[in-house]
Amino acid sequence: MKIHLKIWRQKNSETPGKMVDYTLDEISPEISFLEMLDILNEDLLKKGEEPVAFDHDCREGICGMCSLYINGRSHGTEQGITACQLHLRSFKEDDTIYVEPWRAQPFPVIKDLIVDRSAFDRIIQAGGYISVNTGSAPDANAIPISREVAKEAFEAADCIGCGACVAACKNASAMLFVAAKVSHLALLPQGQVEKQSRVEKMVAQMDKEGFGACTNTGACSYECPKNISLSHIARLNREYLTAKLASKHLS
Amino acid sequence: MTLDAKIPNGFLAEKWTQHQFNLKLINPANKRKYDIIVVGTGLAGASAAATLAELGYNVKVFCFQDSARRAHSVAAQGGINAAKNYQNDGDSIFRLFYDTIKGGDFRAREADVYRLAEISNNIIDQAVAQGVPFAREYGGLLDNHSFGGAQVSRTFYAKGQTGQQLLIGTYSALSRQIANGKVKMFPRTEMLEVVTIDGKARGIVTRNLVTGAIESHNAHAVLLGTGGYGNIYFLSTNCMGANVTAAWQAHKKGAFFANPSFTQIHPTCIPVHDRHQSKLTLMSESLRNDGRVWVPKNREDKRHPNDIPENERDYFLERKYPSFGNLVPRDVASRSVKQVCDQGYGVGQTGLAVYLDFGKAIKRRGMDAIKHSYGNLFQIYEKITNENAYEMPMKIYPAVHYTMGGLWVDYNLMTTVPGLYALGEANFSDHGGNRLGASGLMQALADGYFILPRTIADYLATLPYDKISTEHSAFKEAEDNAKNRINQLLALKGNKTVDEFHKELGLIMWNHCGMSRSEASLKTAKEKIKVLEEEFWENLSMVGSNEELNQTLEKALRVADFLEMSQLMVTDASHRKESCGSHFREESQTEEGEAKRDDENFTYVAAWEYQGKNKSEVLHKEALTFENVKLTQRSYK
């Protein structure tokens, strides 16, 4: 099939970028979207031009490295997948496809389609864990956890930290990302001890990184490759409110 | 140099306990005087880094990804083994040890494997305490399933995303230590050189993947948790960035490479569909608990699988191995699949696939139960192939998955370079000739959480606290080496891309040093790689500069090392004239075509010593002795 591409090219964080046109002919609809970019890059290299830089690693939808904004949507228009799981069979002959990096102030562009998502790491560092040193754990079956709770915690822990939620949000809010972690740990008995300080610290860091406010539009959850539910944001709000009411750090 | 594995004396079950008592300790107040470098943030690297920081050491951690959370342990699907015997089905530490030794075809050390089985239980406790949401039964206790090669249910799992959930555990432990200031994290940074001073590992040289800066980092010890080198085959289930550079550069600085040709080919992967394919996707082998593998009895049968009646299907694993059936270990399953396809029974467009059928399991267990067990795997399958495996059988074919070979380490996980350690898939230690399912996660976490943090103190206690400045000539020399390699590559203005070279290398390795090997095929491989390597250093087409984010340069550096490493793999495969584990040597088979091991001549670990570019490596043999198990030919019939 034949497709036309408009791809964001930007040499580095200091240089302004622009959309550049490319056309690919005679490519198989069975290949993945990233394999299509591989083909484009091979063509560019053959011509002595710089290939398009993009983040990718596992190519099976679990590492969260790929971060392409395709036709105005995080990871493309299909639901519940990452860009690496998108195949060209989702497009039509002669389609024009727009490929951009995540657009959000806290995710500055490093080069072409690659952005800096270290803000997410700093939010986790602020409190997204249970403080348990190696070796001090009790027997794994000491605390029974109901199947339902384990399942719901798993569904929150499913987050791959790709940033699609932020890219999809008009306010570049990171609420779904933060909510997934807060919810995962708040649901489990092991997470109870630190639950108050955890939510306070994580939300404070989220604000510090410059992510926008949540208006419950739901684009984040809709675009999330792991279908993380908005109900986790509700739980985050509840946890945050409860924490603040009892907080020692009223500000 | 004679290899000393430093295996403790005493009874098998007491070795580790006794050894821990004999190891030197470091006073808590003195731990902060030591700096440790950890390369790689998968389960092994991240768990070691977090634990060492908890103990009080200063840790610097490096990964090439943009975040520590993305290391490829994240993609492990099936589960993690432990000898908890929660299912009351006769499991024990000794049984897990025995299964692992036997599954590895008696090419691993008894003492190391026993310790692994012993520690397995602590890992599950640790992970649960961190909030890893393993699957549970209705009563709220942990659920287990049985997994390839085991007759007990000892595998803990979190849907088909066990690796991801465990990695989030190690990543959060690591994040906590970053926040505490005990770990300094360097993402998007690749290690290019190990620095040795007076024969000891004292640091590394790295390249910042964003700015291109070549930098030196000093430490009292260096840990490599850098994974395997399956990507040498180009197509594999590894992530795109997985590479051998850290291990290979360590090898060039004196770390012996053990059993480099031991590569695991996983039976249940989605078949290759296109020549532009960039990677292969694994379908967890837990699917073989319920899925039945078959091909049509008639070679010409082009009917839709659902239209082929029972009596015209050949369930060849069940036929050939009645007692294990579809649950035979990975190497046996892979070879059988290849065999039927080579004989022309394969299905799909390429004929390089067999069916994995859930029809009967859905009838027996019900649709809901199958969805509960494998829902996300069926989803992955559909996303890639556009086929619904609830309605028609999956198509699968073997793919390169894991490398049992790796840097040689002693019982303390130290390589032959003092102060340089290798953990997880990067070392060779526990899986012998073949790794059992759900053992990779177990080993990575045993090494990182429980073994290394204990054994490293014994070495550090012998060192003075003094730091060696990165101005030392050894650092400057290593930096120059790295820079020269980069400049040499960037000067190449040929007309073949790095991917083209990588694909060619992969094909040579797959065809001649893959699932089965022979004297002749290995000779061909050797000659072809030599020619390809020469062409690489003349005809590679490079663009861009070092002082920027340059993915072409990143790949070129990795492929240059793959080209060297592949030759050692071929050398090792040639010298091991027996079939064992995943290493199937055509000249060494039984009349029925099964692998034939040669215990008389090959019961040893082959550890190779680098001698310099284009010089033959020297083979050192570490004899393996078995006092607690009897060597048997594996039979799954």
PDB file of C-alpha atoms in Angstrom, chain B residues 315-470:
ATOM      1  CA  TYR B 315      -1.017 -34.079  18.204  1.00  0.00           C
ATOM      2  CA  PHE B 316       2.656 -34.800  17.837  1.00  0.00           C
ATOM      3  CA  LEU B 317       3.864 -33.801  21.310  1.00  0.00           C
ATOM      4  CA  GLU B 318       1.230 -35.981  22.977  1.00  0.00           C
ATOM      5  CA  ARG B 319       2.088 -38.796  20.554  1.00  0.00           C
ATOM      6  CA  LYS B 320       5.849 -38.623  21.049  1.00  0.00           C
ATOM      7  CA  TYR B 321       5.897 -37.809  24.772  1.00  0.00           C
ATOM      8  CA  PRO B 322       2.841 -39.474  26.319  1.00  0.00           C
ATOM      9  CA  SER B 323       3.750 -38.727  29.950  1.00  0.00           C
ATOM     10  CA  PHE B 324       4.508 -34.974  29.536  1.00  0.00           C
ATOM     11  CA  GLY B 325       2.578 -34.330  26.342  1.00  0.00           C
ATOM     12  CA  ASN B 326       2.256 -30.629  25.572  1.00  0.00           C
ATOM     13  CA  LEU B 327       4.202 -29.774  28.729  1.00  0.00           C
ATOM     14  CA  VAL B 328       7.624 -31.045  27.645  1.00  0.00           C
ATOM     15  CA  PRO B 329      10.448 -28.556  28.322  1.00  0.00           C
ATOM     16  CA  ARG B 330      11.062 -25.741  25.911  1.00  0.00           C
ATOM     17  CA  ASP B 331      13.991 -27.252  24.020  1.00  0.00           C
ATOM     18  CA  VAL B 332      12.168 -30.519  23.364  1.00  0.00           C
ATOM     19  CA  ALA B 333       9.026 -28.736  22.193  1.00  0.00           C
ATOM     20  CA  SER B 334      10.960 -26.366  19.935  1.00  0.00           C
ATOM     21  CA  ARG B 335      12.878 -29.118  18.214  1.00  0.00           C
ATOM     22  CA  SER B 336       9.726 -31.172  17.641  1.00  0.00           C
ATOM     23  CA  VAL B 337       7.974 -28.182  16.097  1.00  0.00           C
ATOM     24  CA  LYS B 338      10.928 -27.482  13.832  1.00  0.00           C
ATOM     25  CA  GLN B 339      11.060 -31.148  12.878  1.00  0.00           C
ATOM     26  CA  VAL B 340       7.434 -31.389  11.748  1.00  0.00           C
ATOM     27  CA  CYS B 341       7.745 -28.140   9.823  1.00  0.00           C
ATOM     28  CA  ASP B 342      10.975 -29.290   8.171  1.00  0.00           C
ATOM     29  CA  GLN B 343       9.129 -32.449   7.150  1.00  0.00           C
ATOM     30  CA  GLY B 344       6.548 -30.293   5.400  1.00  0.00           C
ATOM     31  CA  TYR B 345       3.650 -30.518   7.861  1.00  0.00           C
ATOM     32  CA  GLY B 346       3.817 -26.878   8.902  1.00  0.00           C
ATOM     33  CA  VAL B 347       0.775 -24.636   8.500  1.00  0.00           C
ATOM     34  CA  GLY B 348       0.102 -21.015   7.582  1.00  0.00           C
ATOM     35  CA  GLN B 349       1.404 -19.098   4.598  1.00  0.00           C
ATOM     36  CA  THR B 350       5.057 -19.845   5.209  1.00  0.00           C
ATOM     37  CA  GLY B 351       4.651 -23.430   6.418  1.00  0.00           C
ATOM     38  CA  LEU B 352       6.714 -22.390   9.433  1.00  0.00           C
ATOM     39  CA  ALA B 353       4.009 -22.704  12.084  1.00  0.00           C
ATOM     40  CA  VAL B 354       1.964 -25.277  13.997  1.00  0.00           C
ATOM     41  CA  TYR B 355      -1.422 -24.990  15.686  1.00  0.00           C
ATOM     42  CA  LEU B 356      -1.934 -24.398  19.398  1.00  0.00           C
ATOM     43  CA  ASP B 357      -5.540 -25.315  19.971  1.00  0.00           C
ATOM     44  CA  PHE B 358      -7.807 -24.323  22.864  1.00  0.00           C
ATOM     45  CA  GLY B 359     -11.015 -25.827  21.451  1.00  0.00           C
ATOM     46  CA  LYS B 360     -11.035 -28.780  23.795  1.00  0.00           C
ATOM     47  CA  ALA B 361      -9.994 -26.734  26.850  1.00  0.00           C
ATOM     48  CA  ILE B 362     -12.815 -24.258  26.243  1.00  0.00           C
ATOM     49  CA  LYS B 363     -15.273 -27.172  26.147  1.00  0.00           C
ATOM     50  CA  ARG B 364     -13.795 -28.703  29.299  1.00  0.00           C
ATOM     51  CA  ARG B 365     -13.172 -25.613  31.459  1.00  0.00           C
ATOM     52  CA  GLY B 366     -15.625 -23.163  29.932  1.00  0.00           C
ATOM     53  CA  MET B 367     -14.992 -19.924  28.103  1.00  0.00           C
ATOM     54  CA  ASP B 368     -14.843 -17.841  31.295  1.00  0.00           C
ATOM     55  CA  ALA B 369     -12.110 -19.949  32.865  1.00  0.00           C
ATOM     56  CA  ILE B 370      -9.982 -19.725  29.732  1.00  0.00           C
ATOM     57  CA  LYS B 371     -10.522 -15.973  29.565  1.00  0.00           C
ATOM     58  CA  HIS B 372      -9.524 -15.640  33.213  1.00  0.00           C
ATOM     59  CA  SER B 373      -6.301 -17.591  32.688  1.00  0.00           C
ATOM     60  CA  TYR B 374      -5.169 -16.270  29.335  1.00  0.00           C
ATOM     61  CA  GLY B 375      -7.342 -13.276  28.444  1.00  0.00           C
ATOM     62  CA  ASN B 376      -4.536 -10.810  27.919  1.00  0.00           C
ATOM     63  CA  LEU B 377      -2.437 -13.297  25.926  1.00  0.00           C
ATOM     64  CA  PHE B 378      -5.299 -13.949  23.529  1.00  0.00           C
ATOM     65  CA  GLN B 379      -5.633 -10.201  23.228  1.00  0.00           C
ATOM     66  CA  ILE B 380      -1.948  -9.714  22.379  1.00  0.00           C
ATOM     67  CA  TYR B 381      -2.289 -12.471  19.806  1.00  0.00           C
ATOM     68  CA  GLU B 382      -5.288 -10.846  18.192  1.00  0.00           C
ATOM     69  CA  LYS B 383      -3.645  -7.428  18.111  1.00  0.00           C
ATOM     70  CA  ILE B 384      -0.715  -8.813  16.177  1.00  0.00           C
ATOM     71  CA  THR B 385      -2.331 -11.397  13.926  1.00  0.00           C
ATOM     72  CA  ASN B 386      -5.886 -10.110  13.635  1.00  0.00           C
ATOM     73  CA  GLU B 387      -7.124 -13.627  14.514  1.00  0.00           C
ATOM     74  CA  ASN B 388      -9.398 -14.668  17.369  1.00  0.00           C
ATOM     75  CA  ALA B 389      -7.844 -17.604  19.207  1.00  0.00           C
ATOM     76  CA  TYR B 390     -11.092 -18.390  21.033  1.00  0.00           C
ATOM     77  CA  GLU B 391     -12.567 -19.301  17.668  1.00  0.00           C
ATOM     78  CA  MET B 392      -9.632 -20.859  15.855  1.00  0.00           C
ATOM     79  CA  PRO B 393      -6.282 -22.279  16.950  1.00  0.00           C
ATOM     80  CA  MET B 394      -3.281 -20.000  17.378  1.00  0.00           C
ATOM     81  CA  LYS B 395      -0.329 -20.443  15.075  1.00  0.00           C
ATOM     82  CA  ILE B 396       3.047 -20.650  16.795  1.00  0.00           C
ATOM     83  CA  TYR B 397       6.691 -21.194  15.909  1.00  0.00           C
ATOM     84  CA  PRO B 398       9.918 -21.195  17.967  1.00  0.00           C
ATOM     85  CA  ALA B 399      11.994 -18.037  18.413  1.00  0.00           C
ATOM     86  CA  VAL B 400      15.192 -17.072  20.203  1.00  0.00           C
ATOM     87  CA  HIS B 401      14.298 -16.138  23.757  1.00  0.00           C
ATOM     88  CA  TYR B 402      17.030 -16.442  26.365  1.00  0.00           C
ATOM     89  CA  THR B 403      20.745 -17.040  26.614  1.00  0.00           C
ATOM     90  CA  MET B 404      21.829 -19.465  29.326  1.00  0.00           C
ATOM     91  CA  GLY B 405      25.425 -18.610  28.490  1.00  0.00           C
ATOM     92  CA  GLY B 406      26.932 -15.515  30.050  1.00  0.00           C
ATOM     93  CA  LEU B 407      29.859 -14.209  31.996  1.00  0.00           C
ATOM     94  CA  TRP B 408      31.457 -16.905  34.132  1.00  0.00           C
ATOM     95  CA  VAL B 409      30.930 -16.244  37.837  1.00  0.00           C
ATOM     96  CA  ASP B 410      31.944 -18.046  40.991  1.00  0.00           C
ATOM     97  CA  TYR B 411      29.595 -18.906  43.873  1.00  0.00           C
ATOM     98  CA  ASN B 412      29.834 -15.248  44.962  1.00  0.00           C
ATOM     99  CA  LEU B 413      28.691 -14.080  41.495  1.00  0.00           C
ATOM    100  CA  MET B 414      32.109 -12.557  40.848  1.00  0.00           C
ATOM    101  CA  THR B 415      33.582 -12.857  37.354  1.00  0.00           C
ATOM    102  CA  THR B 416      37.234 -13.665  36.745  1.00  0.00           C
ATOM    103  CA  VAL B 417      37.942  -9.943  37.142  1.00  0.00           C
ATOM    104  CA  PRO B 418      38.032  -9.154  40.879  1.00  0.00           C
ATOM    105  CA  GLY B 419      35.371  -6.621  41.800  1.00  0.00           C
ATOM    106  CA  LEU B 420      33.349  -7.255  38.633  1.00  0.00           C
ATOM    107  CA  TYR B 421      30.093  -9.128  39.191  1.00  0.00           C
ATOM    108  CA  ALA B 422      27.441 -10.433  36.819  1.00  0.00           C
ATOM    109  CA  LEU B 423      23.804 -11.009  37.780  1.00  0.00           C
ATOM    110  CA  GLY B 424      20.688 -12.452  36.201  1.00  0.00           C
ATOM    111  CA  GLU B 425      20.733 -13.418  32.544  1.00  0.00           C
ATOM    112  CA  ALA B 426      24.122 -11.734  32.147  1.00  0.00           C
ATOM    113  CA  ASN B 427      25.803 -14.553  34.064  1.00  0.00           C
ATOM    114  CA  PHE B 428      25.800 -18.223  33.147  1.00  0.00           C
ATOM    115  CA  SER B 429      25.181 -19.703  36.523  1.00  0.00           C
ATOM    116  CA  ASP B 430      21.966 -21.557  37.200  1.00  0.00           C
ATOM    117  CA  HIS B 431      20.241 -22.827  34.089  1.00  0.00           C
ATOM    118  CA  GLY B 432      22.859 -25.139  32.606  1.00  0.00           C
ATOM    119  CA  GLY B 433      22.019 -26.069  29.036  1.00  0.00           C
ATOM    120  CA  ASN B 434      18.362 -25.077  29.221  1.00  0.00           C
ATOM    121  CA  ARG B 435      16.260 -22.791  31.395  1.00  0.00           C
ATOM    122  CA  LEU B 436      12.936 -23.981  32.738  1.00  0.00           C
ATOM    123  CA  GLY B 437       9.895 -21.754  32.503  1.00  0.00           C
ATOM    124  CA  ALA B 438       9.397 -19.227  35.342  1.00  0.00           C
ATOM    125  CA  SER B 439      13.014 -19.639  36.474  1.00  0.00           C
ATOM    126  CA  GLY B 440      14.458 -16.533  34.838  1.00  0.00           C
ATOM    127  CA  LEU B 441      12.641 -14.068  37.100  1.00  0.00           C
ATOM    128  CA  MET B 442      13.486 -16.232  40.091  1.00  0.00           C
ATOM    129  CA  GLN B 443      17.202 -16.241  39.330  1.00  0.00           C
ATOM    130  CA  ALA B 444      17.418 -12.524  38.570  1.00  0.00           C
ATOM    131  CA  LEU B 445      15.780 -11.641  41.881  1.00  0.00           C
ATOM    132  CA  ALA B 446      17.701 -14.245  43.897  1.00  0.00           C
ATOM    133  CA  ASP B 447      20.946 -12.779  42.574  1.00  0.00           C
ATOM    134  CA  GLY B 448      19.921  -9.168  43.112  1.00  0.00           C
ATOM    135  CA  TYR B 449      17.969  -9.208  46.362  1.00  0.00           C
ATOM    136  CA  PHE B 450      19.632 -11.954  48.327  1.00  0.00           C
ATOM    137  CA  ILE B 451      22.943 -13.254  47.011  1.00  0.00           C
ATOM    138  CA  LEU B 452      25.018 -10.378  45.712  1.00  0.00           C
ATOM    139  CA  PRO B 453      24.307  -7.923  48.570  1.00  0.00           C
ATOM    140  CA  ARG B 454      25.638 -10.596  50.917  1.00  0.00           C
ATOM    141  CA  THR B 455      28.668 -11.807  48.962  1.00  0.00           C
ATOM    142  CA  ILE B 456      29.968  -8.412  47.863  1.00  0.00           C
ATOM    143  CA  ALA B 457      30.871  -7.434  51.420  1.00  0.00           C
ATOM    144  CA  ASP B 458      33.439 -10.222  51.505  1.00  0.00           C
ATOM    145  CA  TYR B 459      35.276  -8.582  48.615  1.00  0.00           C
ATOM    146  CA  LEU B 460      34.824  -4.952  49.646  1.00  0.00           C
ATOM    147  CA  ALA B 461      36.187  -5.711  53.086  1.00  0.00           C
ATOM    148  CA  THR B 462      39.553  -6.450  51.451  1.00  0.00           C
ATOM    149  CA  LEU B 463      39.703  -3.018  49.766  1.00  0.00           C
ATOM    150  CA  PRO B 464      40.826   0.310  51.209  1.00  0.00           C
ATOM    151  CA  TYR B 465      38.155   3.022  51.332  1.00  0.00           C
ATOM    152  CA  ASP B 466      40.169   5.309  49.035  1.00  0.00           C
ATOM    153  CA  LYS B 467      38.540   6.233  45.783  1.00  0.00           C
ATOM    154  CA  ILE B 468      40.552   6.183  42.587  1.00  0.00           C
ATOM    155  CA  SER B 469      40.216   9.409  40.636  1.00  0.00           C
ATOM    156  CA  THR B 470      38.726   9.290  37.158  1.00  0.00           C
TER     157      THR B 470
END
